[in-house]
Short mmCIF file of C-alpha atoms in Angstrom, two decimals:
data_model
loop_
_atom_site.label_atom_id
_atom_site.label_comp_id
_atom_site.label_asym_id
_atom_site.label_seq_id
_atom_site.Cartn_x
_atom_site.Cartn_y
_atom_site.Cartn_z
CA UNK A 1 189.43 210.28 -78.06
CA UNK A 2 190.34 213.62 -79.61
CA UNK A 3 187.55 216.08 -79.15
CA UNK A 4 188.12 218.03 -82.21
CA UNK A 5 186.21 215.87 -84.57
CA UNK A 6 183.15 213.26 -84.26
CA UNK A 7 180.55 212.02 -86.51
CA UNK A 8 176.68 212.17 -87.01
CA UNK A 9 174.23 209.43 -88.22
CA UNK A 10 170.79 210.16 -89.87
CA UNK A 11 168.44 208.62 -91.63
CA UNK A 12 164.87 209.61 -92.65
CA UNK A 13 162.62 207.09 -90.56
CA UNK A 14 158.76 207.89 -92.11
CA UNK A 15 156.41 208.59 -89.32
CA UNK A 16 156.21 209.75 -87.19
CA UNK A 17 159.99 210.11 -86.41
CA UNK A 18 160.79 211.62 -90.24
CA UNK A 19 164.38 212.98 -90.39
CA UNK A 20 166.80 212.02 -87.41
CA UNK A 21 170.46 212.55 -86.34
CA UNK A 22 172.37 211.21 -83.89
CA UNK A 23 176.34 212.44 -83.01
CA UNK A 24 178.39 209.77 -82.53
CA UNK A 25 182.26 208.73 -81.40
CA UNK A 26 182.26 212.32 -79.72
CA UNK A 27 180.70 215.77 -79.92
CA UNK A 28 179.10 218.06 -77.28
CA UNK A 29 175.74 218.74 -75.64
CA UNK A 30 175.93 222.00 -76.80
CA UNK A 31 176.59 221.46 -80.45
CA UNK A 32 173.80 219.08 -80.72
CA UNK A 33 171.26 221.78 -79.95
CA UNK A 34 172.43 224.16 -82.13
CA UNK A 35 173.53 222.99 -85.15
CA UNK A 36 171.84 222.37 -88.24
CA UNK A 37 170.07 219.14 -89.23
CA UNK A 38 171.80 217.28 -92.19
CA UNK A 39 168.40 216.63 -93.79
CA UNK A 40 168.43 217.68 -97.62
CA UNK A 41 165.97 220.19 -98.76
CA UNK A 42 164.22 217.68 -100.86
CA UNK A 43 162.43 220.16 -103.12
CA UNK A 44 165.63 221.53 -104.22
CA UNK A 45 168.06 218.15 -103.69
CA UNK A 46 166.96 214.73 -104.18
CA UNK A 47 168.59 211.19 -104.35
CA UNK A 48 167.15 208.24 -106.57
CA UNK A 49 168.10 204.58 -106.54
CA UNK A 50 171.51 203.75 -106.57
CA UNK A 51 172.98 207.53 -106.28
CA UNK A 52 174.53 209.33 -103.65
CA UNK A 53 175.49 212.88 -102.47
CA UNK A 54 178.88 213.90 -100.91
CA UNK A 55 178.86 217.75 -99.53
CA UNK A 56 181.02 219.78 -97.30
CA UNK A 57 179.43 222.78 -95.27
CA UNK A 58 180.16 225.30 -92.42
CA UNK A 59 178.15 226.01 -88.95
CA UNK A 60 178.88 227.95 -86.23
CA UNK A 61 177.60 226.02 -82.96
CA UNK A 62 177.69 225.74 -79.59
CA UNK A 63 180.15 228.46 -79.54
CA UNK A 64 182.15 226.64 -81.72
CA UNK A 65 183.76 226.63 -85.79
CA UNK A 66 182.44 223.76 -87.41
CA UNK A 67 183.08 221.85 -91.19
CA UNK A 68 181.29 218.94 -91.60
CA UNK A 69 181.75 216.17 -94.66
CA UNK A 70 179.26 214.33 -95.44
CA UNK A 71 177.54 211.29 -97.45
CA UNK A 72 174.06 210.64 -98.45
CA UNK A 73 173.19 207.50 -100.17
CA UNK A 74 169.82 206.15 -101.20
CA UNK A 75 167.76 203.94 -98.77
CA UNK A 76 163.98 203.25 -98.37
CA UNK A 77 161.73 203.59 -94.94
CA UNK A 78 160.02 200.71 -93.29
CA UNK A 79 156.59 200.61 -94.78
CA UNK A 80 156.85 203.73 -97.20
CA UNK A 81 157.45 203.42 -100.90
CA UNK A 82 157.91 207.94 -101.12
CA UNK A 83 160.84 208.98 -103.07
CA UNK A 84 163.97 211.02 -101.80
CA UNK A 85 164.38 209.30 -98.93
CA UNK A 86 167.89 208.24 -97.21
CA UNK A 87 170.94 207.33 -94.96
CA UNK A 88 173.96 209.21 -94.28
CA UNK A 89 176.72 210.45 -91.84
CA UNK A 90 179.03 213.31 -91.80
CA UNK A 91 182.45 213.85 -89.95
CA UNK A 92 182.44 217.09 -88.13
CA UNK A 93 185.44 218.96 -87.43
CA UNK A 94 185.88 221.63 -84.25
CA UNK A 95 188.32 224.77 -85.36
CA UNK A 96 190.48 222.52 -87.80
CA UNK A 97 190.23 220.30 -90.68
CA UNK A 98 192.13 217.20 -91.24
CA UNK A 99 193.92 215.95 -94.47
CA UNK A 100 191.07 214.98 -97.66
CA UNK A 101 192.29 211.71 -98.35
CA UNK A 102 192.02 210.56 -94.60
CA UNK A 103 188.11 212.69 -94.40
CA UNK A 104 186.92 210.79 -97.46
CA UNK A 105 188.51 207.35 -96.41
CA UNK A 106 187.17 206.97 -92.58
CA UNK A 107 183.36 208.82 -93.87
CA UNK A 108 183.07 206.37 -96.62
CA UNK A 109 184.08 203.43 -93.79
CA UNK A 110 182.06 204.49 -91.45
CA UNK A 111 179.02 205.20 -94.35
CA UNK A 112 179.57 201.45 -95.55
CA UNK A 113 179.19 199.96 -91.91
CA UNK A 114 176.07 202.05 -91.08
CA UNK A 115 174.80 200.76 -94.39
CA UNK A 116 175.61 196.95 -93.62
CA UNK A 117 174.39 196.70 -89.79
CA UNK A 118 171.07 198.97 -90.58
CA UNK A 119 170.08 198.16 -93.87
CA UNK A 120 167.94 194.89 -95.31
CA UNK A 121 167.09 195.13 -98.61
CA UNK A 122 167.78 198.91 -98.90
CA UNK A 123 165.05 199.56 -96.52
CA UNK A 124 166.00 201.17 -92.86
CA UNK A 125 165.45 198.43 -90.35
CA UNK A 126 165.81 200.76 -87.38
CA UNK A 127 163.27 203.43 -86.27
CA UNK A 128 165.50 206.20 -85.03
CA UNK A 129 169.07 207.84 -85.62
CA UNK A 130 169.86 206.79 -81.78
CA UNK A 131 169.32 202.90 -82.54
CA UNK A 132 171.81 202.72 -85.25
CA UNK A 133 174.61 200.52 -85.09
CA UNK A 134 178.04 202.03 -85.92
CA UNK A 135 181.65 200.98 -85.69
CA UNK A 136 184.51 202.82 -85.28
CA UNK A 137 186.20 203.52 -88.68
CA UNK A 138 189.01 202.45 -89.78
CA UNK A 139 192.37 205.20 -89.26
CA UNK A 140 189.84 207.42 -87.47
CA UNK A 141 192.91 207.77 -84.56
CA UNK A 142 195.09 208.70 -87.07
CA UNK A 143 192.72 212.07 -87.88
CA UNK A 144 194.01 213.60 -84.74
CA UNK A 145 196.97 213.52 -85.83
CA UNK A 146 197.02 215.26 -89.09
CA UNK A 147 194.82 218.54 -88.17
CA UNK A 148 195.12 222.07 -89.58
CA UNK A 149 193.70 225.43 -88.95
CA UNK A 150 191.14 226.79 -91.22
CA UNK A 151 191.81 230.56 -90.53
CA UNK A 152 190.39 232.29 -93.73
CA UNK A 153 186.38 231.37 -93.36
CA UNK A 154 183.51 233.64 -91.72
CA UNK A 155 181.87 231.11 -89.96
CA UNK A 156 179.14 233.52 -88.32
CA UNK A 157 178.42 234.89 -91.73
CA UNK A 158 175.56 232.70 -93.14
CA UNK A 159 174.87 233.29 -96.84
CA UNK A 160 172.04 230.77 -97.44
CA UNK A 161 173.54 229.98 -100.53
CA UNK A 162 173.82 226.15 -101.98
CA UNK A 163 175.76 224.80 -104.44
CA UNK A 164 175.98 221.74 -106.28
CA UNK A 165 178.44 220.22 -108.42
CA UNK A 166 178.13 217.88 -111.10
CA UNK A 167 181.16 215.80 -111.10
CA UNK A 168 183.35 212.62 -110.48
CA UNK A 169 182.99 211.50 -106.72
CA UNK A 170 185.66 208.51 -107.03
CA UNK A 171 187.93 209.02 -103.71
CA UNK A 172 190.87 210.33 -106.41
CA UNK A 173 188.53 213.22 -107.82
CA UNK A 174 186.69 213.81 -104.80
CA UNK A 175 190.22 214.27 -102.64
CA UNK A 176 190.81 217.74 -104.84
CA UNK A 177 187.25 219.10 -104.87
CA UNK A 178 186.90 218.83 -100.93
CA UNK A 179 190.18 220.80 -100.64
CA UNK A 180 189.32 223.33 -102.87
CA UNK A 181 186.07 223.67 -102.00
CA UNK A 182 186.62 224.89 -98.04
CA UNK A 183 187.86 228.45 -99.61
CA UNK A 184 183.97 228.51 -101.57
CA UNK A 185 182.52 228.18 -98.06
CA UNK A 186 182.73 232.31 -97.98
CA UNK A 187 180.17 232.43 -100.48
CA UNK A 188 178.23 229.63 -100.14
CA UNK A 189 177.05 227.88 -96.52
CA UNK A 190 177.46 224.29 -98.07
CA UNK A 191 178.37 222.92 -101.23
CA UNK A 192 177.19 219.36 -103.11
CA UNK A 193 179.01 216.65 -104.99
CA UNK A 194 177.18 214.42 -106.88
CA UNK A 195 177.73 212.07 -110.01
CA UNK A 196 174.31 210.75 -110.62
CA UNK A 197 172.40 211.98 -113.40
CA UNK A 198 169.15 211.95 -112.33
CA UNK A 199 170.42 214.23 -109.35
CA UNK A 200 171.62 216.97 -111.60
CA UNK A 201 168.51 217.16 -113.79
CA UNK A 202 166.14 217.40 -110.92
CA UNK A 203 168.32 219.92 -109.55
CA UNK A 204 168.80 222.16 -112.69
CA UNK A 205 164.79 221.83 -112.90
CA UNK A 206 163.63 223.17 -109.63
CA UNK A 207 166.47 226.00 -110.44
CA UNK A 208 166.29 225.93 -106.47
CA UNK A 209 169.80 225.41 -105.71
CA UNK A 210 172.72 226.95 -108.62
CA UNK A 211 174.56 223.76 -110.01
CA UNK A 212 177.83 223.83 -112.36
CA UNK A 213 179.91 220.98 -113.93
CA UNK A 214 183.59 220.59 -112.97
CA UNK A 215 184.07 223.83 -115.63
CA UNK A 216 182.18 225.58 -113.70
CA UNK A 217 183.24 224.75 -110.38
CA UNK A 218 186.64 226.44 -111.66
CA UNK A 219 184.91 229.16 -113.11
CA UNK A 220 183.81 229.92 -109.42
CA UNK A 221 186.99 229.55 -107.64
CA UNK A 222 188.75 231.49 -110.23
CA UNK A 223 185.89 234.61 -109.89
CA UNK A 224 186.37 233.79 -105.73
CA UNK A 225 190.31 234.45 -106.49
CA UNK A 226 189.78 237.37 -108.65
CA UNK A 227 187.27 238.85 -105.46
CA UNK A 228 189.90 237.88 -103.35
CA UNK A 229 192.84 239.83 -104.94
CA UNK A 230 190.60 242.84 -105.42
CA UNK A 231 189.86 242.74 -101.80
CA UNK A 232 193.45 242.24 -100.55
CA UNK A 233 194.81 244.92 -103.02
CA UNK A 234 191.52 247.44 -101.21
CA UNK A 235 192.65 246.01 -97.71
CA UNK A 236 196.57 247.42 -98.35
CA UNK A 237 195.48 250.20 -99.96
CA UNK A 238 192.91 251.21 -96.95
CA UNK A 239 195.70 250.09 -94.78
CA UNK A 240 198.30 252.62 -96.44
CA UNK A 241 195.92 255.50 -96.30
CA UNK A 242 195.53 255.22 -92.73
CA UNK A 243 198.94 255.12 -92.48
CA UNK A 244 199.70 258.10 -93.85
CA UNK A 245 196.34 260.25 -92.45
CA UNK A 246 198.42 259.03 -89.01
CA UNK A 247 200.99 261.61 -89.38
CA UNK A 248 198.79 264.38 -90.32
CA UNK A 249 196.47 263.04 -87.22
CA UNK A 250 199.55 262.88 -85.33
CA UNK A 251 200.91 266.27 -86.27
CA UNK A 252 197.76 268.02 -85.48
CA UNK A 253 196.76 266.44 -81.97
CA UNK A 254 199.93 266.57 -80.47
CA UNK A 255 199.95 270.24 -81.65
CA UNK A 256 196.22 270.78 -79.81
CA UNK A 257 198.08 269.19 -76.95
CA UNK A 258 201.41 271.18 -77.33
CA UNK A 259 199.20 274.24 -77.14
CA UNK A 260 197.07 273.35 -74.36
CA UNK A 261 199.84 272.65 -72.29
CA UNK A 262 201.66 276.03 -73.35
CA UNK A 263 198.39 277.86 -71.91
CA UNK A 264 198.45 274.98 -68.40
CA UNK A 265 202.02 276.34 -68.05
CA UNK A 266 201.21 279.76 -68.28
CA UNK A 267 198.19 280.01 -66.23
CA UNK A 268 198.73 277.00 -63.90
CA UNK A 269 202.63 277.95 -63.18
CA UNK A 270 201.89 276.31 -59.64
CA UNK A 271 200.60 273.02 -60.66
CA UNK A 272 204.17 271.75 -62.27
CA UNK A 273 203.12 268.05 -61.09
CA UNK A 274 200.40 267.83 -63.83
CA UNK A 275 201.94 269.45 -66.38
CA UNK A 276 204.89 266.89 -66.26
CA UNK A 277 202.31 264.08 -66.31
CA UNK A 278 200.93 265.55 -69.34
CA UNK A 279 203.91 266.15 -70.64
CA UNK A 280 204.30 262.07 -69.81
CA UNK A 281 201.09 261.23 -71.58
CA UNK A 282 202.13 262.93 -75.13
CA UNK A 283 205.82 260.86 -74.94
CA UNK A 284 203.33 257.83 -74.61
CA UNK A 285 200.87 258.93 -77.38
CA UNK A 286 204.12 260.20 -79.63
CA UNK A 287 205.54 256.46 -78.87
CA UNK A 288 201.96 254.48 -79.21
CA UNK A 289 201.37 256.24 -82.62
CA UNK A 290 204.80 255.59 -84.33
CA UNK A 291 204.53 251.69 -82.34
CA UNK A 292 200.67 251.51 -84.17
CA UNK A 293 202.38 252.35 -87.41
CA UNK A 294 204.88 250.16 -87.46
CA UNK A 295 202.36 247.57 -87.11
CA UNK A 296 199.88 248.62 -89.85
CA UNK A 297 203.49 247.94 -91.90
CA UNK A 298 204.04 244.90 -90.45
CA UNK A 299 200.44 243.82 -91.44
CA UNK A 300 200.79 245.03 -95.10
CA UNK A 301 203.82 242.86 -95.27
CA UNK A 302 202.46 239.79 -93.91
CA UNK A 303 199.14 240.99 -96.10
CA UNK A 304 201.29 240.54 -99.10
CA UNK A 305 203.16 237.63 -98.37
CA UNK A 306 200.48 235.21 -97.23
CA UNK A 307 197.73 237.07 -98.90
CA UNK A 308 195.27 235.69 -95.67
CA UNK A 309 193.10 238.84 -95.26
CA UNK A 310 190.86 237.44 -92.85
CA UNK A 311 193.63 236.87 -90.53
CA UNK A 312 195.63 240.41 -91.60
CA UNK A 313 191.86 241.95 -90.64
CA UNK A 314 192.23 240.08 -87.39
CA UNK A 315 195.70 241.41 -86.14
CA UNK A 316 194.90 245.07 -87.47
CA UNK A 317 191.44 245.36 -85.46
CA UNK A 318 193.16 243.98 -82.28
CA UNK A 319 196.19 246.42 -82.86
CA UNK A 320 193.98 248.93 -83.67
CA UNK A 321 191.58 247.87 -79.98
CA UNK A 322 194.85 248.32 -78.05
CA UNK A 323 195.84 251.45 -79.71
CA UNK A 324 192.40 253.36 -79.24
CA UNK A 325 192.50 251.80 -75.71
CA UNK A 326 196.07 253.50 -74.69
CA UNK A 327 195.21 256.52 -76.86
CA UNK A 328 191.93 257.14 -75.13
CA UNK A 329 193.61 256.70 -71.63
CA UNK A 330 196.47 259.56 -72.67
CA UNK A 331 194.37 261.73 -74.18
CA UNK A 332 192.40 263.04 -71.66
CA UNK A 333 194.97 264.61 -69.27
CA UNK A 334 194.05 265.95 -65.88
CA UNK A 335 195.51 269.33 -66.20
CA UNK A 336 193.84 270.06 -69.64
CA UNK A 337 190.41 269.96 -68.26
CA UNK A 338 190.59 273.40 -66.77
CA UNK A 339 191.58 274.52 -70.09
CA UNK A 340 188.67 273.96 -72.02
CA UNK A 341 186.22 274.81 -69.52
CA UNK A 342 188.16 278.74 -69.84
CA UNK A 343 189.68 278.63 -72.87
CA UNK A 344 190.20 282.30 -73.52
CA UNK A 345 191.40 282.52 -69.63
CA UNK A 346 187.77 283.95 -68.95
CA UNK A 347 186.74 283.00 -65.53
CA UNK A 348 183.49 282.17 -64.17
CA UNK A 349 182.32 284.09 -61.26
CA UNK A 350 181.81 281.69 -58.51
CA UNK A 351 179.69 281.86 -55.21
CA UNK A 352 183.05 282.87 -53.56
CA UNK A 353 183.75 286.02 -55.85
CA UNK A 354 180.65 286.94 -56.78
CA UNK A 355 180.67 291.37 -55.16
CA UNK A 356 176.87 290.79 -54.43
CA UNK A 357 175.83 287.83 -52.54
CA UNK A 358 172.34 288.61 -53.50
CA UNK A 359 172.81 289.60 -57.13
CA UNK A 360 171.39 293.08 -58.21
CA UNK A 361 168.01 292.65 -57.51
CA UNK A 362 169.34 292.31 -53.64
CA UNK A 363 171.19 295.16 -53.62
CA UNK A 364 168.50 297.69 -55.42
CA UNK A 365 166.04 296.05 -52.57
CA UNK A 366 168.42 297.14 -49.93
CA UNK A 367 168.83 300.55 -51.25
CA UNK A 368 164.64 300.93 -51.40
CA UNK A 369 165.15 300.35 -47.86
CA UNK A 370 167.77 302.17 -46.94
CA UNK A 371 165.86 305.28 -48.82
CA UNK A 372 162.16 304.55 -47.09
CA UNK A 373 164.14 304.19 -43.62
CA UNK A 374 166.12 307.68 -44.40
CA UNK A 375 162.22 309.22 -45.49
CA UNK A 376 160.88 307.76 -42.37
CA UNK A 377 163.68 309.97 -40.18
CA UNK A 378 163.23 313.22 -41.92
CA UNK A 379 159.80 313.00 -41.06
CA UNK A 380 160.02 312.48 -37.35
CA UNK A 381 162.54 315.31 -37.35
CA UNK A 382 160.25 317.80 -38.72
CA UNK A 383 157.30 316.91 -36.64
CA UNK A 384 159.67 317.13 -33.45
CA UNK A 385 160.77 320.98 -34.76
CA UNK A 386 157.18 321.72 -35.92
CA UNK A 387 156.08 320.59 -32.14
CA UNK A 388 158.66 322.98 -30.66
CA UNK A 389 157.67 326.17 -31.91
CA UNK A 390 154.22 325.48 -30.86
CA UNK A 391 155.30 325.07 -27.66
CA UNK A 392 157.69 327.94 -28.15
CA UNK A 393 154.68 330.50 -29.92
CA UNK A 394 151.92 329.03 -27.11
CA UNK A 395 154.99 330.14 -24.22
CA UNK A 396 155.58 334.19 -25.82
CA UNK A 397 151.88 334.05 -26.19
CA UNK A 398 151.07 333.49 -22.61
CA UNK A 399 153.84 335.93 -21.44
CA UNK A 400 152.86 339.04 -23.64
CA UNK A 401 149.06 338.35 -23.10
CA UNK A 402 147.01 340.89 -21.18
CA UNK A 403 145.59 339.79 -17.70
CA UNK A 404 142.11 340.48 -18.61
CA UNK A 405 142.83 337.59 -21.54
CA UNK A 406 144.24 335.59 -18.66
CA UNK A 407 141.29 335.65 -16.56
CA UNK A 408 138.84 334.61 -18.65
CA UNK A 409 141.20 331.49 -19.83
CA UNK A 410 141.23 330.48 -16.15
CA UNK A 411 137.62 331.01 -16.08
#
């Protein structure tokens, strides 16, 4: 069974199970707890007796791209006479979309069987979405087989935005508004198809949800297609200005570069090693910047041929990643970081270079010292003289003194 599609069941059940889905013929764990119910915001959307609604809507769950088609026809609950109430199932799709005629032709199958096998009357004879019986539809193999990419939707964008349609919903009509529809999904997260008329004037009286005719359903693609236009004309525009700022951009850095290296060369004459590798990483930057815009020109072209700008927007921000990624890697060369740390070939003194290990204040403290220890000399020398000549004075005195002095002394 192919994985990419699968469909859901619901029902509203009264109490106490109220609204219920169920995925069935496929789908994932993880898509079941994330996306959103089918139920219909009754205040806004309501079916009567003998009406139904088709829609078409986007989700992002489970990690996954999702557009879902589905059907909503009247039925009653088991002991509950309340209006609004219904059945319905929706085909999900996972990344890709299959053909409209085979969508519409295997939902309203499998609708019509889940009608037969769980209705009596109109009423619901089941009491949960996981007790209905369903049957394969018919051609739902042949689904696989006729996929195709949806590539031009935000489907993490949610607008919370509904629109309904007044219109035909005979297979035939039904066919072209499902195909034109998906490109609508941009603006609004899911988008109802109704022909009854009861539907459309309860709808255009709450004033809830915006509702058109089939005039106006043109009237919105052709304003999407006008937004469109305008934004691919912006996109090549943007997408030409960048290419030219790239030469002035280019001009100027590998000029800042050029330079740099001039001043490596002349102050680093011994370190020829790095100043070939830089010389390596401006080749690479020269060649990444004229390879980048080539591909901003291949983008424009393919911008203007296919006119897909969510896919152009795509290419250019991966091309853009890579480009930042190799530029950022070249840019900051080895050699050059000397450079702007002494730009004007100033050098910082260093603990190596410095002439006084101890800065000033260590050498005006040593020369205090020096000067009290020189003080501290001088002043032992001239108590040593001073000493001397006493000695000297006290010798001449005792020589030239009279005897008579000399006696009494001894005495």
């Amino acid at each position: 069974m192919d994985s990419a599609y699968f469909f859901s069941a619901f029902g509203t059940f009264g109490n106490p199970n109220g609204f219920r889905q169920t995925f069935f013929l496929g789908g994932t764990k993880a898509i079941a707890q994330e996306i959103r119910t089918f139920d219909l915001k009754t205040d806004a959307i309501q079916l009567f007796p003998q009406s139904s609604i088709y829609s078409i809507r986007k989700d992002y769950a489970g990690g996954c791209n999702l557009i879902s088609y589905s059907v909503y026809t009247f039925a009653k609950e088991q002991n509950s006479d309340r209006g609004g109430t219904f059945i319905g199932s929706s085909l999900l799709f996972v990344n890709k979309v299959a053909s409209e005629g085979l969508i519409i032709g295997a939902l309203n199958d499998f609708q019509n069987i889940l009608e037969r096998n769980n209705l009596s009357d109109g009423i619901i004879t089941v009491n949960h979405s996981d007790q209905f019986s369903i049957q394969k539809p018919k051609d739902f193999d042949k689904i696989g087989f006729n996929v195709r990419e949806v590539d031009e939707l935000d489907f993490t964008r949610s607008n919370n935005s509904y629109l309904v349609v007044y219109c035909e919903t005979n297979a035939a009509q039904l066919q072209i508004f499902f195909k034109k529809a998906i490109d609508l999904l941009n603006v609004y997260d899911t988008i109802y198809f109704t022909q009854s008329h009861e539907i459309g004037e309860f709808v255009k009286q709450k004033g809830i949800f915006k509702i058109v005719d089939a005039d106006g359903f043109k009237k919105e693609l052709d304003h999407l297609e006008e937004e469109r236009i305008r934004i691919l004309q912006n996109a090549i525009i943007n997408l030409k200005k960048e290419k030219e700022d790239l030469k002035d951009e280019k001009t100027k850095l590998l000029e800042d570069l050029n330079r740099l290296i001039s001043q490596n060369e002349k102050q680093h004459q011994e370190n020829d090693l790095k100043i070939k590798e830089s010389k390596n990483g401006i080749a690479i930057i020269n060649k990444e910047y004229d390879q980048y815009s080539e591909k901003i020109e291949e983008v424009i072209r393919n911008l203007t041929a296919d006119g897909k700008i969510e896919t152009a927007k795509k290419r250019h921000s991966e091309n853009k990643r890579l480009f930042t990624e190799i530029l950022h890697q070249n840019k900051n060369i080895e050699s050059l970081s000397p450079l702007s740390s002494s730009s004007n070939g100033r050098m910082q003194p260093t603990k190596d270079n410095q002439p006084y290990p101890h800065g000033l204040s260590g050498f005006h403290s040593s020369g205090r010292n020096q000067e009290k220890e020189f003080k501290l000399d001088g002043f032992k020398v001239a108590t040593l003289i001073l000493s001397l000549l006493l000695i000297g004075t006290l010798v001449v005195c005792f020589m030239w003194m009279p005897g008579k002095y000399l006696e009494k002394l001894s005495l």
